Amino acid sequence: MNNVNGILLLIGSMAAFSLEDMFIKFLSGAVPTGQIMVCLGVFCGLVFAVMSVVTRKRIFDPVAWKLLPMLRAGTEGFGAVTFVTALSLIDLSTVAAVFQAMPLAVTMGAALFLGEQVGWRRWSAIGVGFIGVLMIIRPGLEGFQPDSLFVVLTVFAIAARDLITRRLDVRVASSVVAMQAYIAVALAGLLLMVVSGTPFVPVQSGQAGPYLGAIGFGVLGYYGIVTAMRVGEASAMMPFRYTRLVFSILAGMLMFGERPDALTMAGASLIIGSGLYTFIRERRLARNLVPV
């Protein structure tokens, strides 16, 4: 395992995802949310379909189209709807900060639904992390934005996706799983447009670049993170996932003039701190050094 290369690839993929989010938010000012999802889903799905064919992966293997892979794709589609909607309505930095709670939601879900043992220390860390989420979205306070709840829904949807991924048959190729995910994103976007009665709008001057940027950086980010997990140890790379928040804050400041306030930064710090504690605790438990 080459952890240095894996860490660099992971950081690069986090930067790519942040740039994808930036282009999506830019487009959302003039393009319906559903249309953005359809474009991303169709073109990114085609990329991974071609990748599967070139690498001789079995796209139509019956194992890949059973209930669990379909459920995973469904959670991906729902998560995409809530995430892109959040990007269109609130600050990029706020979206990124709340989204960092996703690993905590995965740990909680693994305890509740997969029977994994989680002791009081990690439950306490999860609680502290979600206090950080509350500090950012501020329900009941003057700065509360109801639209920020879309990010909370995204956190739980993507956590469910990751929990389902743990149960997928190892014979299902990663590129096929990615292709299914993007198909679900396209279908969810189309359904959103039908339900809302929103028509497709033609590509305007100056939008081709952001479209290509969102598609290109989305593919690069996904491919980068998959490759990183194959060349390095997941336990060594996990803390570097939080660099996405740094990149997103910079993108929000430079592109949209955002200025995260002190409460947002404090909440993000609690989320990251509790996430890192949970990671360290799980790593020590894996080595049988401490009780649960």
PDB file of C-alpha atoms in Angstrom:
ATOM      1  CA  MET A   1       0.000   0.000   0.000  1.00  0.00           C
ATOM      2  CA  ASN A   2       1.249   3.477  -0.910  1.00  0.00           C
ATOM      3  CA  ASN A   3      -0.356   5.802   1.618  1.00  0.00           C
ATOM      4  CA  VAL A   4       1.328   8.992   0.353  1.00  0.00           C
ATOM      5  CA  ASN A   5      -0.051   8.524  -3.154  1.00  0.00           C
ATOM      6  CA  GLY A   6      -3.408   7.529  -1.712  1.00  0.00           C
ATOM      7  CA  ILE A   7      -3.576  10.652   0.465  1.00  0.00           C
ATOM      8  CA  LEU A   8      -2.637  12.910  -2.469  1.00  0.00           C
ATOM      9  CA  LEU A   9      -5.283  11.268  -4.645  1.00  0.00           C
ATOM     10  CA  LEU A  10      -7.885  11.674  -1.899  1.00  0.00           C
ATOM     11  CA  ILE A  11      -7.073  15.354  -1.400  1.00  0.00           C
ATOM     12  CA  GLY A  12      -7.262  15.846  -5.162  1.00  0.00           C
ATOM     13  CA  SER A  13     -10.648  14.146  -5.297  1.00  0.00           C
ATOM     14  CA  MET A  14     -11.941  16.352  -2.451  1.00  0.00           C
ATOM     15  CA  ALA A  15     -10.818  19.424  -4.411  1.00  0.00           C
ATOM     16  CA  ALA A  16     -12.547  18.045  -7.510  1.00  0.00           C
ATOM     17  CA  PHE A  17     -15.810  17.475  -5.629  1.00  0.00           C
ATOM     18  CA  SER A  18     -15.649  21.025  -4.248  1.00  0.00           C
ATOM     19  CA  LEU A  19     -15.199  22.420  -7.761  1.00  0.00           C
ATOM     20  CA  GLU A  20     -18.085  20.269  -8.990  1.00  0.00           C
ATOM     21  CA  ASP A  21     -20.260  21.747  -6.215  1.00  0.00           C
ATOM     22  CA  MET A  22     -19.125  25.251  -7.162  1.00  0.00           C
ATOM     23  CA  PHE A  23     -20.137  24.787 -10.810  1.00  0.00           C
ATOM     24  CA  ILE A  24     -23.480  23.240  -9.806  1.00  0.00           C
ATOM     25  CA  LYS A  25     -24.230  26.214  -7.547  1.00  0.00           C
ATOM     26  CA  PHE A  26     -23.249  28.620 -10.338  1.00  0.00           C
ATOM     27  CA  LEU A  27     -25.589  26.873 -12.794  1.00  0.00           C
ATOM     28  CA  SER A  28     -28.448  26.715 -10.276  1.00  0.00           C
ATOM     29  CA  GLY A  29     -28.890  30.475 -10.551  1.00  0.00           C
ATOM     30  CA  ALA A  30     -30.360  30.089 -14.052  1.00  0.00           C
ATOM     31  CA  VAL A  31     -30.892  26.348 -14.621  1.00  0.00           C
ATOM     32  CA  PRO A  32     -33.561  24.174 -12.904  1.00  0.00           C
ATOM     33  CA  THR A  33     -32.186  21.789 -10.296  1.00  0.00           C
ATOM     34  CA  GLY A  34     -33.679  18.778 -12.053  1.00  0.00           C
ATOM     35  CA  GLN A  35     -32.073  19.703 -15.365  1.00  0.00           C
ATOM     36  CA  ILE A  36     -28.638  19.950 -13.746  1.00  0.00           C
ATOM     37  CA  MET A  37     -29.122  16.475 -12.281  1.00  0.00           C
ATOM     38  CA  VAL A  38     -30.252  15.015 -15.605  1.00  0.00           C
ATOM     39  CA  CYS A  39     -27.190  16.412 -17.398  1.00  0.00           C
ATOM     40  CA  LEU A  40     -24.800  15.223 -14.710  1.00  0.00           C
ATOM     41  CA  GLY A  41     -26.432  11.815 -14.509  1.00  0.00           C
ATOM     42  CA  VAL A  42     -26.500  11.187 -18.261  1.00  0.00           C
ATOM     43  CA  PHE A  43     -22.982  12.323 -19.108  1.00  0.00           C
ATOM     44  CA  CYS A  44     -21.240  10.974 -15.993  1.00  0.00           C
ATOM     45  CA  GLY A  45     -23.167   7.725 -16.333  1.00  0.00           C
ATOM     46  CA  LEU A  46     -21.976   7.387 -19.944  1.00  0.00           C
ATOM     47  CA  VAL A  47     -18.373   7.931 -18.831  1.00  0.00           C
ATOM     48  CA  PHE A  48     -18.578   5.097 -16.310  1.00  0.00           C
ATOM     49  CA  ALA A  49     -20.453   2.868 -18.764  1.00  0.00           C
ATOM     50  CA  VAL A  50     -17.638   3.308 -21.296  1.00  0.00           C
ATOM     51  CA  MET A  51     -15.097   2.720 -18.530  1.00  0.00           C
ATOM     52  CA  SER A  52     -16.843  -0.526 -17.605  1.00  0.00           C
ATOM     53  CA  VAL A  53     -16.816  -1.734 -21.221  1.00  0.00           C
ATOM     54  CA  VAL A  54     -13.169  -0.786 -21.768  1.00  0.00           C
ATOM     55  CA  THR A  55     -12.080  -2.582 -18.590  1.00  0.00           C
ATOM     56  CA  ARG A  56     -14.286  -5.575 -19.501  1.00  0.00           C
ATOM     57  CA  LYS A  57     -16.569  -5.337 -16.504  1.00  0.00           C
ATOM     58  CA  ARG A  58     -19.953  -7.055 -16.806  1.00  0.00           C
ATOM     59  CA  ILE A  59     -22.496  -4.210 -16.835  1.00  0.00           C
ATOM     60  CA  PHE A  60     -25.492  -6.557 -17.044  1.00  0.00           C
ATOM     61  CA  ASP A  61     -24.297  -9.125 -14.543  1.00  0.00           C
ATOM     62  CA  PRO A  62     -27.496 -10.207 -12.715  1.00  0.00           C
ATOM     63  CA  VAL A  63     -25.708  -9.757  -9.386  1.00  0.00           C
ATOM     64  CA  ALA A  64     -25.371  -6.022 -10.099  1.00  0.00           C
ATOM     65  CA  TRP A  65     -29.118  -5.574 -10.614  1.00  0.00           C
ATOM     66  CA  LYS A  66     -30.470  -7.223  -7.486  1.00  0.00           C
ATOM     67  CA  LEU A  67     -32.333  -5.436  -4.697  1.00  0.00           C
ATOM     68  CA  LEU A  68     -29.352  -4.084  -2.722  1.00  0.00           C
ATOM     69  CA  PRO A  69     -27.623  -2.356  -5.670  1.00  0.00           C
ATOM     70  CA  MET A  70     -30.983  -0.856  -6.663  1.00  0.00           C
ATOM     71  CA  LEU A  71     -31.573   0.398  -3.127  1.00  0.00           C
ATOM     72  CA  ARG A  72     -28.114   1.928  -3.143  1.00  0.00           C
ATOM     73  CA  ALA A  73     -28.852   3.710  -6.411  1.00  0.00           C
ATOM     74  CA  GLY A  74     -32.154   4.930  -4.971  1.00  0.00           C
ATOM     75  CA  THR A  75     -30.476   6.509  -1.935  1.00  0.00           C
ATOM     76  CA  GLU A  76     -27.941   8.111  -4.301  1.00  0.00           C
ATOM     77  CA  GLY A  77     -30.755   9.620  -6.376  1.00  0.00           C
ATOM     78  CA  PHE A  78     -32.589  10.965  -3.317  1.00  0.00           C
ATOM     79  CA  GLY A  79     -29.349  12.325  -1.861  1.00  0.00           C
ATOM     80  CA  ALA A  80     -28.581  14.085  -5.140  1.00  0.00           C
ATOM     81  CA  VAL A  81     -31.991  15.801  -5.162  1.00  0.00           C
ATOM     82  CA  THR A  82     -31.562  17.151  -1.627  1.00  0.00           C
ATOM     83  CA  PHE A  83     -27.880  18.054  -2.115  1.00  0.00           C
ATOM     84  CA  VAL A  84     -28.301  19.951  -5.382  1.00  0.00           C
ATOM     85  CA  THR A  85     -31.394  21.678  -3.981  1.00  0.00           C
ATOM     86  CA  ALA A  86     -29.379  22.769  -0.943  1.00  0.00           C
ATOM     87  CA  LEU A  87     -26.569  24.078  -3.168  1.00  0.00           C
ATOM     88  CA  SER A  88     -29.089  26.172  -5.089  1.00  0.00           C
ATOM     89  CA  LEU A  89     -30.560  27.740  -1.953  1.00  0.00           C
ATOM     90  CA  ILE A  90     -27.840  28.254   0.678  1.00  0.00           C
ATOM     91  CA  ASP A  91     -24.119  29.023   0.923  1.00  0.00           C
ATOM     92  CA  LEU A  92     -21.672  26.471  -0.445  1.00  0.00           C
ATOM     93  CA  SER A  93     -19.654  26.651   2.777  1.00  0.00           C
ATOM     94  CA  THR A  94     -22.754  25.883   4.876  1.00  0.00           C
ATOM     95  CA  VAL A  95     -23.594  22.874   2.712  1.00  0.00           C
ATOM     96  CA  ALA A  96     -20.036  21.570   2.992  1.00  0.00           C
ATOM     97  CA  ALA A  97     -19.867  22.129   6.762  1.00  0.00           C
ATOM     98  CA  VAL A  98     -23.075  20.202   7.539  1.00  0.00           C
ATOM     99  CA  PHE A  99     -22.119  17.464   5.074  1.00  0.00           C
ATOM    100  CA  GLN A 100     -19.041  16.671   7.178  1.00  0.00           C
ATOM    101  CA  ALA A 101     -21.396  15.018   9.682  1.00  0.00           C
ATOM    102  CA  MET A 102     -21.911  12.141   7.237  1.00  0.00           C
ATOM    103  CA  PRO A 103     -19.246   9.809   8.795  1.00  0.00           C
ATOM    104  CA  LEU A 104     -20.960  10.258  12.176  1.00  0.00           C
ATOM    105  CA  ALA A 105     -24.289   9.298  10.613  1.00  0.00           C
ATOM    106  CA  VAL A 106     -22.643   6.191   9.135  1.00  0.00           C
ATOM    107  CA  THR A 107     -21.346   5.144  12.567  1.00  0.00           C
ATOM    108  CA  MET A 108     -24.785   5.727  14.088  1.00  0.00           C
ATOM    109  CA  GLY A 109     -26.489   3.771  11.302  1.00  0.00           C
ATOM    110  CA  ALA A 110     -24.030   0.891  11.630  1.00  0.00           C
ATOM    111  CA  ALA A 111     -24.927   0.627  15.319  1.00  0.00           C
ATOM    112  CA  LEU A 112     -28.687   0.887  14.811  1.00  0.00           C
ATOM    113  CA  PHE A 113     -29.138  -1.224  11.687  1.00  0.00           C
ATOM    114  CA  LEU A 114     -26.061  -3.428  11.240  1.00  0.00           C
ATOM    115  CA  GLY A 115     -25.584  -4.483  14.846  1.00  0.00           C
ATOM    116  CA  GLU A 116     -22.092  -2.977  15.200  1.00  0.00           C
ATOM    117  CA  GLN A 117     -21.004  -2.325  18.778  1.00  0.00           C
ATOM    118  CA  VAL A 118     -20.722   1.400  19.582  1.00  0.00           C
ATOM    119  CA  GLY A 119     -19.816   2.361  23.138  1.00  0.00           C
ATOM    120  CA  TRP A 120     -20.731   5.461  25.093  1.00  0.00           C
ATOM    121  CA  ARG A 121     -17.606   7.340  23.986  1.00  0.00           C
ATOM    122  CA  ARG A 122     -18.488   7.163  20.321  1.00  0.00           C
ATOM    123  CA  TRP A 123     -22.171   7.851  21.007  1.00  0.00           C
ATOM    124  CA  SER A 124     -21.037  10.952  22.898  1.00  0.00           C
ATOM    125  CA  ALA A 125     -18.875  11.995  19.927  1.00  0.00           C
ATOM    126  CA  ILE A 126     -21.866  11.542  17.599  1.00  0.00           C
ATOM    127  CA  GLY A 127     -23.957  13.719  19.915  1.00  0.00           C
ATOM    128  CA  VAL A 128     -21.292  16.439  19.971  1.00  0.00           C
ATOM    129  CA  GLY A 129     -21.059  16.306  16.175  1.00  0.00           C
ATOM    130  CA  PHE A 130     -24.778  16.834  15.756  1.00  0.00           C
ATOM    131  CA  ILE A 131     -24.636  19.718  18.237  1.00  0.00           C
ATOM    132  CA  GLY A 132     -22.194  21.193  15.715  1.00  0.00           C
ATOM    133  CA  VAL A 133     -24.806  20.678  12.985  1.00  0.00           C
ATOM    134  CA  LEU A 134     -27.381  22.518  15.115  1.00  0.00           C
ATOM    135  CA  MET A 135     -24.931  25.390  15.617  1.00  0.00           C
ATOM    136  CA  ILE A 136     -24.662  25.755  11.844  1.00  0.00           C
ATOM    137  CA  ILE A 137     -28.350  25.500  10.913  1.00  0.00           C
ATOM    138  CA  ARG A 138     -29.606  27.231  14.144  1.00  0.00           C
ATOM    139  CA  PRO A 139     -33.221  26.045  14.388  1.00  0.00           C
ATOM    140  CA  GLY A 140     -35.395  28.504  16.301  1.00  0.00           C
ATOM    141  CA  LEU A 141     -32.826  31.299  16.096  1.00  0.00           C
ATOM    142  CA  GLU A 142     -32.809  34.421  13.942  1.00  0.00           C
ATOM    143  CA  GLY A 143     -30.277  33.037  11.471  1.00  0.00           C
ATOM    144  CA  PHE A 144     -32.193  29.792  10.870  1.00  0.00           C
ATOM    145  CA  GLN A 145     -32.556  28.829   7.203  1.00  0.00           C
ATOM    146  CA  PRO A 146     -35.124  26.035   6.720  1.00  0.00           C
ATOM    147  CA  ASP A 147     -33.463  25.238   3.390  1.00  0.00           C
ATOM    148  CA  SER A 148     -30.399  23.995   5.314  1.00  0.00           C
ATOM    149  CA  LEU A 149     -32.457  20.962   6.342  1.00  0.00           C
ATOM    150  CA  PHE A 150     -31.967  19.679   2.787  1.00  0.00           C
ATOM    151  CA  VAL A 151     -28.309  19.085   3.675  1.00  0.00           C
ATOM    152  CA  VAL A 152     -29.326  17.118   6.782  1.00  0.00           C
ATOM    153  CA  LEU A 153     -31.498  14.894   4.579  1.00  0.00           C
ATOM    154  CA  THR A 154     -28.498  14.469   2.260  1.00  0.00           C
ATOM    155  CA  VAL A 155     -26.307  13.370   5.166  1.00  0.00           C
ATOM    156  CA  PHE A 156     -28.717  10.580   6.108  1.00  0.00           C
ATOM    157  CA  ALA A 157     -29.302   9.540   2.485  1.00  0.00           C
ATOM    158  CA  ILE A 158     -25.583   9.249   1.712  1.00  0.00           C
ATOM    159  CA  ALA A 159     -24.949   7.506   5.038  1.00  0.00           C
ATOM    160  CA  ALA A 160     -27.601   4.947   4.046  1.00  0.00           C
ATOM    161  CA  ARG A 161     -25.883   4.581   0.675  1.00  0.00           C
ATOM    162  CA  ASP A 162     -22.543   3.862   2.337  1.00  0.00           C
ATOM    163  CA  LEU A 163     -24.086   1.349   4.738  1.00  0.00           C
ATOM    164  CA  ILE A 164     -25.701  -0.470   1.807  1.00  0.00           C
ATOM    165  CA  THR A 165     -22.368  -0.399  -0.044  1.00  0.00           C
ATOM    166  CA  ARG A 166     -20.838  -2.450   2.779  1.00  0.00           C
ATOM    167  CA  ARG A 167     -23.289  -5.235   1.949  1.00  0.00           C
ATOM    168  CA  LEU A 168     -22.836  -5.228  -1.851  1.00  0.00           C
ATOM    169  CA  ASP A 169     -21.503  -8.355  -3.544  1.00  0.00           C
ATOM    170  CA  VAL A 170     -17.766  -7.941  -4.187  1.00  0.00           C
ATOM    171  CA  ARG A 171     -18.308  -9.193  -7.729  1.00  0.00           C
ATOM    172  CA  VAL A 172     -20.060  -5.941  -8.651  1.00  0.00           C
ATOM    173  CA  ALA A 173     -17.449  -3.639 -10.261  1.00  0.00           C
ATOM    174  CA  SER A 174     -16.985  -0.138  -8.851  1.00  0.00           C
ATOM    175  CA  SER A 175     -17.489   1.415 -12.298  1.00  0.00           C
ATOM    176  CA  VAL A 176     -20.838  -0.382 -12.638  1.00  0.00           C
ATOM    177  CA  VAL A 177     -21.923   0.841  -9.190  1.00  0.00           C
ATOM    178  CA  ALA A 178     -20.953   4.398 -10.222  1.00  0.00           C
ATOM    179  CA  MET A 179     -22.868   4.057 -13.493  1.00  0.00           C
ATOM    180  CA  GLN A 180     -25.983   2.901 -11.607  1.00  0.00           C
ATOM    181  CA  ALA A 181     -25.657   5.827  -9.219  1.00  0.00           C
ATOM    182  CA  TYR A 182     -25.565   8.378 -12.033  1.00  0.00           C
ATOM    183  CA  ILE A 183     -28.494   6.710 -13.807  1.00  0.00           C
ATOM    184  CA  ALA A 184     -30.442   7.148 -10.560  1.00  0.00           C
ATOM    185  CA  VAL A 185     -29.376  10.801 -10.388  1.00  0.00           C
ATOM    186  CA  ALA A 186     -30.646  11.403 -13.936  1.00  0.00           C
ATOM    187  CA  LEU A 187     -33.954   9.643 -13.248  1.00  0.00           C
ATOM    188  CA  ALA A 188     -34.420  11.537  -9.967  1.00  0.00           C
ATOM    189  CA  GLY A 189     -33.751  14.824 -11.753  1.00  0.00           C
ATOM    190  CA  LEU A 190     -36.263  13.952 -14.476  1.00  0.00           C
ATOM    191  CA  LEU A 191     -38.872  12.991 -11.879  1.00  0.00           C
ATOM    192  CA  LEU A 192     -38.257  16.271 -10.040  1.00  0.00           C
ATOM    193  CA  MET A 193     -38.874  18.237 -13.232  1.00  0.00           C
ATOM    194  CA  VAL A 194     -42.070  16.305 -14.013  1.00  0.00           C
ATOM    195  CA  VAL A 195     -43.476  16.708 -10.498  1.00  0.00           C
ATOM    196  CA  SER A 196     -42.610  20.424 -10.321  1.00  0.00           C
ATOM    197  CA  GLY A 197     -43.746  21.084 -13.900  1.00  0.00           C
ATOM    198  CA  THR A 198     -40.412  22.700 -14.719  1.00  0.00           C
ATOM    199  CA  PRO A 199     -39.454  22.741 -18.427  1.00  0.00           C
ATOM    200  CA  PHE A 200     -35.944  22.217 -19.746  1.00  0.00           C
ATOM    201  CA  VAL A 201     -34.158  25.464 -20.589  1.00  0.00           C
ATOM    202  CA  PRO A 202     -31.657  25.768 -23.460  1.00  0.00           C
ATOM    203  CA  VAL A 203     -27.959  26.126 -22.680  1.00  0.00           C
ATOM    204  CA  GLN A 204     -27.133  29.815 -22.616  1.00  0.00           C
ATOM    205  CA  SER A 205     -23.923  31.561 -23.547  1.00  0.00           C
ATOM    206  CA  GLY A 206     -21.377  31.072 -20.787  1.00  0.00           C
ATOM    207  CA  GLN A 207     -23.026  27.940 -19.353  1.00  0.00           C
ATOM    208  CA  ALA A 208     -21.177  25.324 -21.424  1.00  0.00           C
ATOM    209  CA  GLY A 209     -18.010  25.775 -19.340  1.00  0.00           C
ATOM    210  CA  PRO A 210     -19.760  25.282 -15.974  1.00  0.00           C
ATOM    211  CA  TYR A 211     -21.612  22.231 -17.337  1.00  0.00           C
ATOM    212  CA  LEU A 212     -18.345  20.693 -18.519  1.00  0.00           C
ATOM    213  CA  GLY A 213     -16.678  21.656 -15.243  1.00  0.00           C
ATOM    214  CA  ALA A 214     -19.368  20.000 -13.126  1.00  0.00           C
ATOM    215  CA  ILE A 215     -19.305  16.830 -15.237  1.00  0.00           C
ATOM    216  CA  GLY A 216     -15.515  16.656 -15.545  1.00  0.00           C
ATOM    217  CA  PHE A 217     -14.710  17.337 -11.910  1.00  0.00           C
ATOM    218  CA  GLY A 218     -17.508  14.987 -10.785  1.00  0.00           C
ATOM    219  CA  VAL A 219     -15.956  12.114 -12.751  1.00  0.00           C
ATOM    220  CA  LEU A 220     -12.438  13.017 -11.613  1.00  0.00           C
ATOM    221  CA  GLY A 221     -13.516  13.190  -7.982  1.00  0.00           C
ATOM    222  CA  TYR A 222     -15.304   9.845  -8.059  1.00  0.00           C
ATOM    223  CA  TYR A 223     -12.521   8.092  -9.953  1.00  0.00           C
ATOM    224  CA  GLY A 224      -9.883   9.663  -7.689  1.00  0.00           C
ATOM    225  CA  ILE A 225     -11.485   8.515  -4.460  1.00  0.00           C
ATOM    226  CA  VAL A 226     -11.975   4.958  -5.750  1.00  0.00           C
ATOM    227  CA  THR A 227      -8.340   4.820  -6.895  1.00  0.00           C
ATOM    228  CA  ALA A 228      -7.133   6.295  -3.600  1.00  0.00           C
ATOM    229  CA  MET A 229      -8.879   3.566  -1.625  1.00  0.00           C
ATOM    230  CA  ARG A 230      -7.168   0.945  -3.751  1.00  0.00           C
ATOM    231  CA  VAL A 231      -3.607   2.258  -3.456  1.00  0.00           C
ATOM    232  CA  GLY A 232      -3.630   3.348   0.191  1.00  0.00           C
ATOM    233  CA  GLU A 233      -5.030   2.254   3.537  1.00  0.00           C
ATOM    234  CA  ALA A 234      -8.490   3.650   4.245  1.00  0.00           C
ATOM    235  CA  SER A 235      -7.585   4.183   7.908  1.00  0.00           C
ATOM    236  CA  ALA A 236      -4.633   6.391   6.943  1.00  0.00           C
ATOM    237  CA  MET A 237      -6.609   8.491   4.477  1.00  0.00           C
ATOM    238  CA  MET A 238      -9.944   9.041   6.211  1.00  0.00           C
ATOM    239  CA  PRO A 239      -8.926  12.265   8.096  1.00  0.00           C
ATOM    240  CA  PHE A 240      -8.035  13.913   4.779  1.00  0.00           C
ATOM    241  CA  ARG A 241     -11.673  13.712   3.633  1.00  0.00           C
ATOM    242  CA  TYR A 242     -12.235  16.831   5.712  1.00  0.00           C
ATOM    243  CA  THR A 243     -10.102  18.869   3.288  1.00  0.00           C
ATOM    244  CA  ARG A 244     -13.290  19.120   1.225  1.00  0.00           C
ATOM    245  CA  LEU A 245     -14.582  21.679   3.717  1.00  0.00           C
ATOM    246  CA  VAL A 246     -11.463  23.812   3.275  1.00  0.00           C
ATOM    247  CA  PHE A 247     -11.759  23.728  -0.521  1.00  0.00           C
ATOM    248  CA  SER A 248     -15.489  24.482  -0.376  1.00  0.00           C
ATOM    249  CA  ILE A 249     -14.995  27.479   1.934  1.00  0.00           C
ATOM    250  CA  LEU A 250     -12.323  28.852  -0.416  1.00  0.00           C
ATOM    251  CA  ALA A 251     -14.555  28.292  -3.466  1.00  0.00           C
ATOM    252  CA  GLY A 252     -17.481  29.976  -1.726  1.00  0.00           C
ATOM    253  CA  MET A 253     -15.397  32.975  -0.727  1.00  0.00           C
ATOM    254  CA  LEU A 254     -13.709  33.446  -4.102  1.00  0.00           C
ATOM    255  CA  MET A 255     -16.659  32.636  -6.378  1.00  0.00           C
ATOM    256  CA  PHE A 256     -19.710  33.781  -4.425  1.00  0.00           C
ATOM    257  CA  GLY A 257     -18.325  36.222  -1.863  1.00  0.00           C
ATOM    258  CA  GLU A 258     -19.370  34.053   1.086  1.00  0.00           C
ATOM    259  CA  ARG A 259     -18.059  34.789   4.575  1.00  0.00           C
ATOM    260  CA  PRO A 260     -18.808  31.977   7.056  1.00  0.00           C
ATOM    261  CA  ASP A 261     -19.527  33.450  10.491  1.00  0.00           C
ATOM    262  CA  ALA A 262     -17.966  32.404  13.790  1.00  0.00           C
ATOM    263  CA  LEU A 263     -20.852  30.102  14.766  1.00  0.00           C
ATOM    264  CA  THR A 264     -20.615  28.214  11.466  1.00  0.00           C
ATOM    265  CA  MET A 265     -16.868  27.740  11.887  1.00  0.00           C
ATOM    266  CA  ALA A 266     -17.319  26.646  15.515  1.00  0.00           C
ATOM    267  CA  GLY A 267     -19.993  24.137  14.501  1.00  0.00           C
ATOM    268  CA  ALA A 268     -17.800  22.797  11.693  1.00  0.00           C
ATOM    269  CA  SER A 269     -14.930  22.402  14.165  1.00  0.00           C
ATOM    270  CA  LEU A 270     -17.142  20.344  16.485  1.00  0.00           C
ATOM    271  CA  ILE A 271     -18.249  18.126  13.597  1.00  0.00           C
ATOM    272  CA  ILE A 272     -14.698  17.536  12.364  1.00  0.00           C
ATOM    273  CA  GLY A 273     -13.312  17.045  15.877  1.00  0.00           C
ATOM    274  CA  SER A 274     -15.961  14.483  16.791  1.00  0.00           C
ATOM    275  CA  GLY A 275     -15.524  12.754  13.429  1.00  0.00           C
ATOM    276  CA  LEU A 276     -11.785  12.456  13.931  1.00  0.00           C
ATOM    277  CA  TYR A 277     -12.277  11.161  17.481  1.00  0.00           C
ATOM    278  CA  THR A 278     -14.725   8.526  16.202  1.00  0.00           C
ATOM    279  CA  PHE A 279     -12.259   7.504  13.489  1.00  0.00           C
ATOM    280  CA  ILE A 280      -9.361   7.200  15.971  1.00  0.00           C
ATOM    281  CA  ARG A 281     -11.551   5.234  18.377  1.00  0.00           C
ATOM    282  CA  GLU A 282     -12.660   2.826  15.646  1.00  0.00           C
ATOM    283  CA  ARG A 283      -9.067   2.365  14.509  1.00  0.00           C
ATOM    284  CA  ARG A 284      -7.917   1.508  18.049  1.00  0.00           C
ATOM    285  CA  LEU A 285     -10.830  -0.878  18.493  1.00  0.00           C
ATOM    286  CA  ALA A 286      -9.882  -2.611  15.252  1.00  0.00           C
ATOM    287  CA  ARG A 287      -6.478  -3.272  16.769  1.00  0.00           C
ATOM    288  CA  ASN A 288      -8.084  -4.611  19.972  1.00  0.00           C
ATOM    289  CA  LEU A 289      -6.287  -2.062  22.135  1.00  0.00           C
ATOM    290  CA  VAL A 290      -9.279  -0.795  24.090  1.00  0.00           C
ATOM    291  CA  PRO A 291     -12.776  -1.953  25.054  1.00  0.00           C
ATOM    292  CA  VAL A 292     -15.786  -0.686  23.055  1.00  0.00           C
TER     293      VAL A 292
END
